[in-house]
mmCIF file of C-alpha atoms in Angstrom:
data_model
loop_
_atom_site.group_PDB
_atom_site.id
_atom_site.type_symbol
_atom_site.label_atom_id
_atom_site.label_comp_id
_atom_site.label_asym_id
_atom_site.label_seq_id
_atom_site.Cartn_x
_atom_site.Cartn_y
_atom_site.Cartn_z
ATOM 1 C CA UNK J 784 20.185 91.684 -34.005
ATOM 2 C CA UNK J 785 21.982 89.934 -30.883
ATOM 3 C CA UNK J 786 18.595 89.433 -29.228
ATOM 4 C CA UNK J 787 17.732 86.710 -32.070
ATOM 5 C CA UNK J 788 20.212 84.557 -30.149
ATOM 6 C CA UNK J 789 19.145 85.286 -26.566
ATOM 7 C CA UNK J 790 16.415 83.559 -24.178
ATOM 8 C CA UNK J 791 13.881 85.832 -22.530
ATOM 9 C CA UNK J 792 14.744 87.798 -19.316
ATOM 10 C CA UNK J 793 18.243 88.695 -20.884
ATOM 11 C CA UNK J 794 18.839 92.367 -21.481
ATOM 12 C CA UNK J 795 20.621 93.581 -24.320
ATOM 13 C CA UNK J 796 21.574 96.632 -26.270
ATOM 14 C CA UNK J 797 23.676 97.204 -29.690
ATOM 15 C CA UNK J 798 25.291 99.927 -31.879
ATOM 16 C CA UNK J 799 26.246 99.939 -35.314
ATOM 17 C CA UNK J 800 28.644 102.891 -35.128
ATOM 18 C CA UNK J 801 30.209 104.832 -32.203
ATOM 19 C CA UNK J 802 28.118 107.284 -30.471
ATOM 20 C CA UNK J 803 29.954 110.900 -30.313
ATOM 21 C CA UNK J 804 27.617 111.412 -26.939
ATOM 22 C CA UNK J 805 28.765 108.275 -25.060
ATOM 23 C CA UNK J 806 30.153 109.717 -21.717
ATOM 24 C CA UNK J 807 32.714 107.830 -19.267
ATOM 25 C CA UNK J 808 33.005 107.467 -15.742
ATOM 26 C CA UNK J 809 36.422 108.835 -14.360
ATOM 27 C CA UNK J 810 37.532 105.584 -13.660
ATOM 28 C CA UNK J 811 36.734 104.504 -17.073
ATOM 29 C CA UNK J 812 38.506 107.552 -18.563
ATOM 30 C CA UNK J 813 41.588 106.281 -16.831
ATOM 31 C CA UNK J 814 41.628 102.897 -18.613
ATOM 32 C CA UNK J 815 41.479 104.746 -22.213
ATOM 33 C CA UNK J 816 43.672 107.898 -21.223
ATOM 34 C CA UNK J 817 46.570 106.900 -23.514
ATOM 35 C CA UNK J 818 44.155 105.218 -25.984
ATOM 36 C CA UNK J 819 43.945 106.408 -29.795
ATOM 37 C CA UNK J 820 40.776 108.351 -30.528
ATOM 38 C CA UNK J 821 39.287 105.270 -32.425
ATOM 39 C CA UNK J 822 39.782 102.878 -29.723
ATOM 40 C CA UNK J 823 38.345 105.380 -27.127
ATOM 41 C CA UNK J 824 35.039 105.770 -29.077
ATOM 42 C CA UNK J 825 34.773 102.171 -29.205
ATOM 43 C CA UNK J 826 35.360 101.413 -25.566
ATOM 44 C CA UNK J 827 32.816 104.316 -24.861
ATOM 45 C CA UNK J 828 30.195 103.131 -27.089
ATOM 46 C CA UNK J 829 30.389 99.613 -25.895
ATOM 47 C CA UNK J 830 29.962 100.755 -22.305
ATOM 48 C CA UNK J 831 26.884 102.893 -23.397
ATOM 49 C CA UNK J 832 25.544 99.716 -24.707
ATOM 50 C CA UNK J 833 25.981 98.026 -21.366
ATOM 51 C CA UNK J 834 24.483 100.756 -19.274
ATOM 52 C CA UNK J 835 21.375 100.722 -21.632
ATOM 53 C CA UNK J 836 21.051 97.287 -20.925
ATOM 54 C CA UNK J 837 21.593 97.485 -17.280
ATOM 55 C CA UNK J 838 19.036 100.053 -17.035
ATOM 56 C CA UNK J 839 16.458 97.818 -18.599
ATOM 57 C CA UNK J 840 17.144 95.552 -15.712
ATOM 58 C CA UNK J 841 16.677 98.479 -13.480
ATOM 59 C CA UNK J 842 20.302 98.693 -12.590
ATOM 60 C CA UNK J 843 21.490 102.274 -12.180
ATOM 61 C CA UNK J 844 24.369 103.595 -14.318
ATOM 62 C CA UNK J 845 27.962 102.523 -12.681
ATOM 63 C CA UNK J 846 31.498 102.308 -14.000
ATOM 64 C CA UNK J 847 32.383 98.892 -15.949
ATOM 65 C CA UNK J 848 35.877 98.474 -15.026
ATOM 66 C CA UNK J 849 38.433 95.756 -16.381
ATOM 67 C CA UNK J 850 38.937 93.015 -13.782
ATOM 68 C CA UNK J 851 41.073 89.798 -13.699
ATOM 69 C CA UNK J 852 42.312 89.052 -17.317
ATOM 70 C CA UNK J 853 40.552 92.030 -18.745
ATOM 71 C CA UNK J 854 37.079 90.788 -17.979
ATOM 72 C CA UNK J 855 34.516 93.465 -17.241
ATOM 73 C CA UNK J 856 33.148 93.909 -13.715
ATOM 74 C CA UNK J 857 29.520 93.912 -13.431
ATOM 75 C CA UNK J 858 27.541 95.219 -10.821
ATOM 76 C CA UNK J 859 26.795 92.726 -7.957
ATOM 77 C CA UNK J 860 23.932 90.449 -8.780
ATOM 78 C CA UNK J 861 24.536 90.599 -12.688
ATOM 79 C CA UNK J 862 26.124 88.520 -15.319
ATOM 80 C CA UNK J 863 27.147 90.072 -18.536
ATOM 81 C CA UNK J 864 29.373 90.057 -22.030
ATOM 82 C CA UNK J 865 30.238 92.731 -24.106
ATOM 83 C CA UNK J 866 31.772 92.477 -27.741
ATOM 84 C CA UNK J 867 33.131 94.750 -30.470
ATOM 85 C CA UNK J 868 34.170 94.555 -33.703
ATOM 86 C CA UNK J 869 34.076 96.822 -36.912
ATOM 87 C CA UNK J 870 30.734 98.333 -37.415
ATOM 88 C CA UNK J 871 29.354 96.553 -34.237
ATOM 89 C CA UNK J 872 29.322 96.810 -30.644
ATOM 90 C CA UNK J 873 26.901 95.020 -28.137
ATOM 91 C CA UNK J 874 26.412 94.211 -24.671
ATOM 92 C CA UNK J 875 24.079 91.530 -22.988
ATOM 93 C CA UNK J 876 23.240 91.074 -19.215
ATOM 94 C CA UNK J 877 21.178 89.272 -17.005
ATOM 95 C CA UNK J 878 20.274 88.645 -13.185
ATOM 96 C CA UNK J 879 22.536 86.320 -11.900
ATOM 97 C CA UNK J 880 19.637 84.645 -10.149
ATOM 98 C CA UNK J 881 18.367 83.761 -13.712
ATOM 99 C CA UNK J 882 21.459 83.100 -15.347
ATOM 100 C CA UNK J 883 24.675 81.315 -14.517
ATOM 101 C CA UNK J 884 26.863 83.100 -17.049
ATOM 102 C CA UNK J 885 26.690 85.017 -20.563
ATOM 103 C CA UNK J 886 29.181 84.979 -23.453
ATOM 104 C CA UNK J 887 28.774 86.561 -26.744
ATOM 105 C CA UNK J 888 31.018 87.620 -29.694
ATOM 106 C CA UNK J 889 30.945 89.415 -32.955
ATOM 107 C CA UNK J 890 33.255 89.311 -35.951
ATOM 108 C CA UNK J 891 33.354 90.533 -39.402
ATOM 109 C CA UNK J 892 31.991 87.761 -41.729
ATOM 110 C CA UNK J 893 35.159 86.911 -43.558
ATOM 111 C CA UNK J 894 37.755 84.042 -43.805
ATOM 112 C CA UNK J 895 40.368 83.987 -41.039
ATOM 113 C CA UNK J 896 43.603 84.742 -42.278
ATOM 114 C CA UNK J 897 46.079 82.034 -43.524
ATOM 115 C CA UNK J 898 47.258 79.457 -40.915
ATOM 116 C CA UNK J 899 44.761 80.950 -38.107
ATOM 117 C CA UNK J 900 42.605 77.953 -38.284
ATOM 118 C CA UNK J 901 45.611 75.557 -37.574
ATOM 119 C CA UNK J 902 46.234 77.330 -34.477
ATOM 120 C CA UNK J 903 42.777 77.862 -32.833
ATOM 121 C CA UNK J 904 41.056 74.459 -34.032
ATOM 122 C CA UNK J 905 41.450 70.813 -33.027
ATOM 123 C CA UNK J 906 41.847 68.323 -35.725
ATOM 124 C CA UNK J 907 38.303 67.160 -35.437
ATOM 125 C CA UNK J 908 36.948 70.788 -35.393
ATOM 126 C CA UNK J 909 38.999 71.315 -38.808
ATOM 127 C CA UNK J 910 37.336 67.971 -40.160
ATOM 128 C CA UNK J 911 33.955 69.443 -39.322
ATOM 129 C CA UNK J 912 34.552 72.691 -40.520
ATOM 130 C CA UNK J 913 35.483 71.318 -43.982
ATOM 131 C CA UNK J 914 32.266 69.367 -44.087
ATOM 132 C CA UNK J 915 30.288 72.308 -43.237
ATOM 133 C CA UNK J 916 31.997 74.621 -45.809
ATOM 134 C CA UNK J 917 31.430 71.819 -48.618
ATOM 135 C CA UNK J 918 27.737 71.868 -47.677
ATOM 136 C CA UNK J 919 27.288 75.897 -47.083
ATOM 137 C CA UNK J 920 30.124 77.463 -48.761
ATOM 138 C CA UNK J 921 28.066 80.944 -48.195
ATOM 139 C CA UNK J 922 29.072 80.851 -44.365
ATOM 140 C CA UNK J 923 32.780 81.364 -43.409
ATOM 141 C CA UNK J 924 32.809 78.635 -40.553
ATOM 142 C CA UNK J 925 36.134 79.072 -39.703
ATOM 143 C CA UNK J 926 35.461 82.453 -38.695
ATOM 144 C CA UNK J 927 32.009 81.217 -36.735
ATOM 145 C CA UNK J 928 34.562 78.521 -34.812
ATOM 146 C CA UNK J 929 36.665 81.472 -33.738
ATOM 147 C CA UNK J 930 33.854 83.376 -32.555
ATOM 148 C CA UNK J 931 32.390 80.507 -30.558
ATOM 149 C CA UNK J 932 35.858 79.991 -29.013
ATOM 150 C CA UNK J 933 35.617 83.531 -28.080
ATOM 151 C CA UNK J 934 31.980 83.331 -26.433
ATOM 152 C CA UNK J 935 33.046 80.001 -24.450
ATOM 153 C CA UNK J 936 35.970 81.803 -22.988
ATOM 154 C CA UNK J 937 33.758 84.802 -22.108
ATOM 155 C CA UNK J 938 31.126 82.404 -20.457
ATOM 156 C CA UNK J 939 33.813 80.071 -18.772
ATOM 157 C CA UNK J 940 36.171 82.880 -17.158
ATOM 158 C CA UNK J 941 33.695 84.292 -14.710
ATOM 159 C CA UNK J 942 32.617 80.843 -13.694
ATOM 160 C CA UNK J 943 35.935 79.359 -12.916
ATOM 161 C CA UNK J 944 38.473 82.329 -12.766
ATOM 162 C CA UNK J 945 41.026 80.493 -14.825
ATOM 163 C CA UNK J 946 42.225 80.609 -18.508
ATOM 164 C CA UNK J 947 41.032 78.465 -21.219
ATOM 165 C CA UNK J 948 43.124 77.606 -24.332
ATOM 166 C CA UNK J 949 41.633 77.536 -27.537
ATOM 167 C CA UNK J 950 42.209 73.628 -27.850
ATOM 168 C CA UNK J 951 40.770 72.889 -24.536
ATOM 169 C CA UNK J 952 37.200 73.367 -25.730
ATOM 170 C CA UNK J 953 35.900 71.205 -28.602
ATOM 171 C CA UNK J 954 33.134 72.830 -30.512
ATOM 172 C CA UNK J 955 30.649 71.385 -32.815
ATOM 173 C CA UNK J 956 28.783 73.888 -35.158
ATOM 174 C CA UNK J 957 25.264 73.153 -36.563
ATOM 175 C CA UNK J 958 23.690 74.215 -39.854
ATOM 176 C CA UNK J 959 20.632 75.063 -37.961
ATOM 177 C CA UNK J 960 22.150 78.025 -36.045
ATOM 178 C CA UNK J 961 22.953 76.317 -32.933
ATOM 179 C CA UNK J 962 26.344 74.830 -31.619
ATOM 180 C CA UNK J 963 27.874 73.246 -28.528
ATOM 181 C CA UNK J 964 31.200 73.203 -26.654
ATOM 182 C CA UNK J 965 32.687 70.252 -24.785
ATOM 183 C CA UNK J 966 35.154 71.083 -22.039
ATOM 184 C CA UNK J 967 38.558 68.951 -22.307
ATOM 185 C CA UNK J 968 39.869 70.185 -18.941
ATOM 186 C CA UNK J 969 38.561 70.366 -15.600
ATOM 187 C CA UNK J 970 35.613 72.396 -15.416
ATOM 188 C CA UNK J 971 35.034 72.512 -11.927
ATOM 189 C CA UNK J 972 33.315 76.258 -11.090
ATOM 190 C CA UNK J 973 34.885 78.740 -8.254
ATOM 191 C CA UNK J 974 32.071 77.573 -5.955
ATOM 192 C CA UNK J 975 32.832 73.827 -6.598
ATOM 193 C CA UNK J 976 30.012 73.196 -8.982
ATOM 194 C CA UNK J 977 30.573 70.996 -12.421
ATOM 195 C CA UNK J 978 30.969 72.520 -15.781
ATOM 196 C CA UNK J 979 31.258 70.095 -18.775
ATOM 197 C CA UNK J 980 30.333 72.403 -21.626
ATOM 198 C CA UNK J 981 28.090 74.956 -22.971
ATOM 199 C CA UNK J 982 25.283 75.291 -25.731
ATOM 200 C CA UNK J 983 25.138 78.326 -28.074
ATOM 201 C CA UNK J 984 23.457 79.853 -30.952
ATOM 202 C CA UNK J 985 24.951 81.612 -33.945
ATOM 203 C CA UNK J 986 23.599 84.008 -36.568
ATOM 204 C CA UNK J 987 25.309 85.325 -39.749
ATOM 205 C CA UNK J 988 23.724 88.776 -40.887
ATOM 206 C CA UNK J 989 24.665 91.994 -42.279
ATOM 207 C CA UNK J 990 28.322 90.851 -42.871
ATOM 208 C CA UNK J 991 28.756 90.112 -39.127
ATOM 209 C CA UNK J 992 28.990 86.571 -37.360
ATOM 210 C CA UNK J 993 27.524 86.552 -33.946
ATOM 211 C CA UNK J 994 27.629 84.011 -31.295
ATOM 212 C CA UNK J 995 26.284 83.819 -27.854
ATOM 213 C CA UNK J 996 25.915 81.682 -24.708
ATOM 214 C CA UNK J 997 23.481 82.327 -22.165
#
């Protein structure tokens, strides 16, 4: 499913349930030593997806730990992103020589809880969401916006090493399966390069919302 949103050269893997045989490295086991069984299975399955995706790039299996602000630590020369929600886990990776960053997110295709849109969305985003909802009411555009903001953060943080608030990116969703994000803060990357925004793609399928930046 996620491959529909990705360019050539990106490696991916996904799962629609948790694998009972998904082993963890000892260092990963430590991260979920006190987690409830469901959380541990979810953690293990998404890492199994990541190792499958890395294997397609020719990268040998290695622990995928949590770095700064919980971001996954990828092998040298690799950029990647992981996501999980009810009934879905996925990982996407690419060579850093081919892509600067990757950000993916999956959500259940359902309306956001009451009042959440007011917390995550700028006034102009709410106005655009209302227009889209009137045109295509079968799509939960509020949930799509939330997912896109999550993908933006996952793509942003490895480049800048800085936190990004919901209101610091202005996202425009388009009915054709594309979207864009305009950064409202200084986007200078850690290596001094400019970063003004991102372009992404979205998909609604099998009761899931997927968004991706690559």
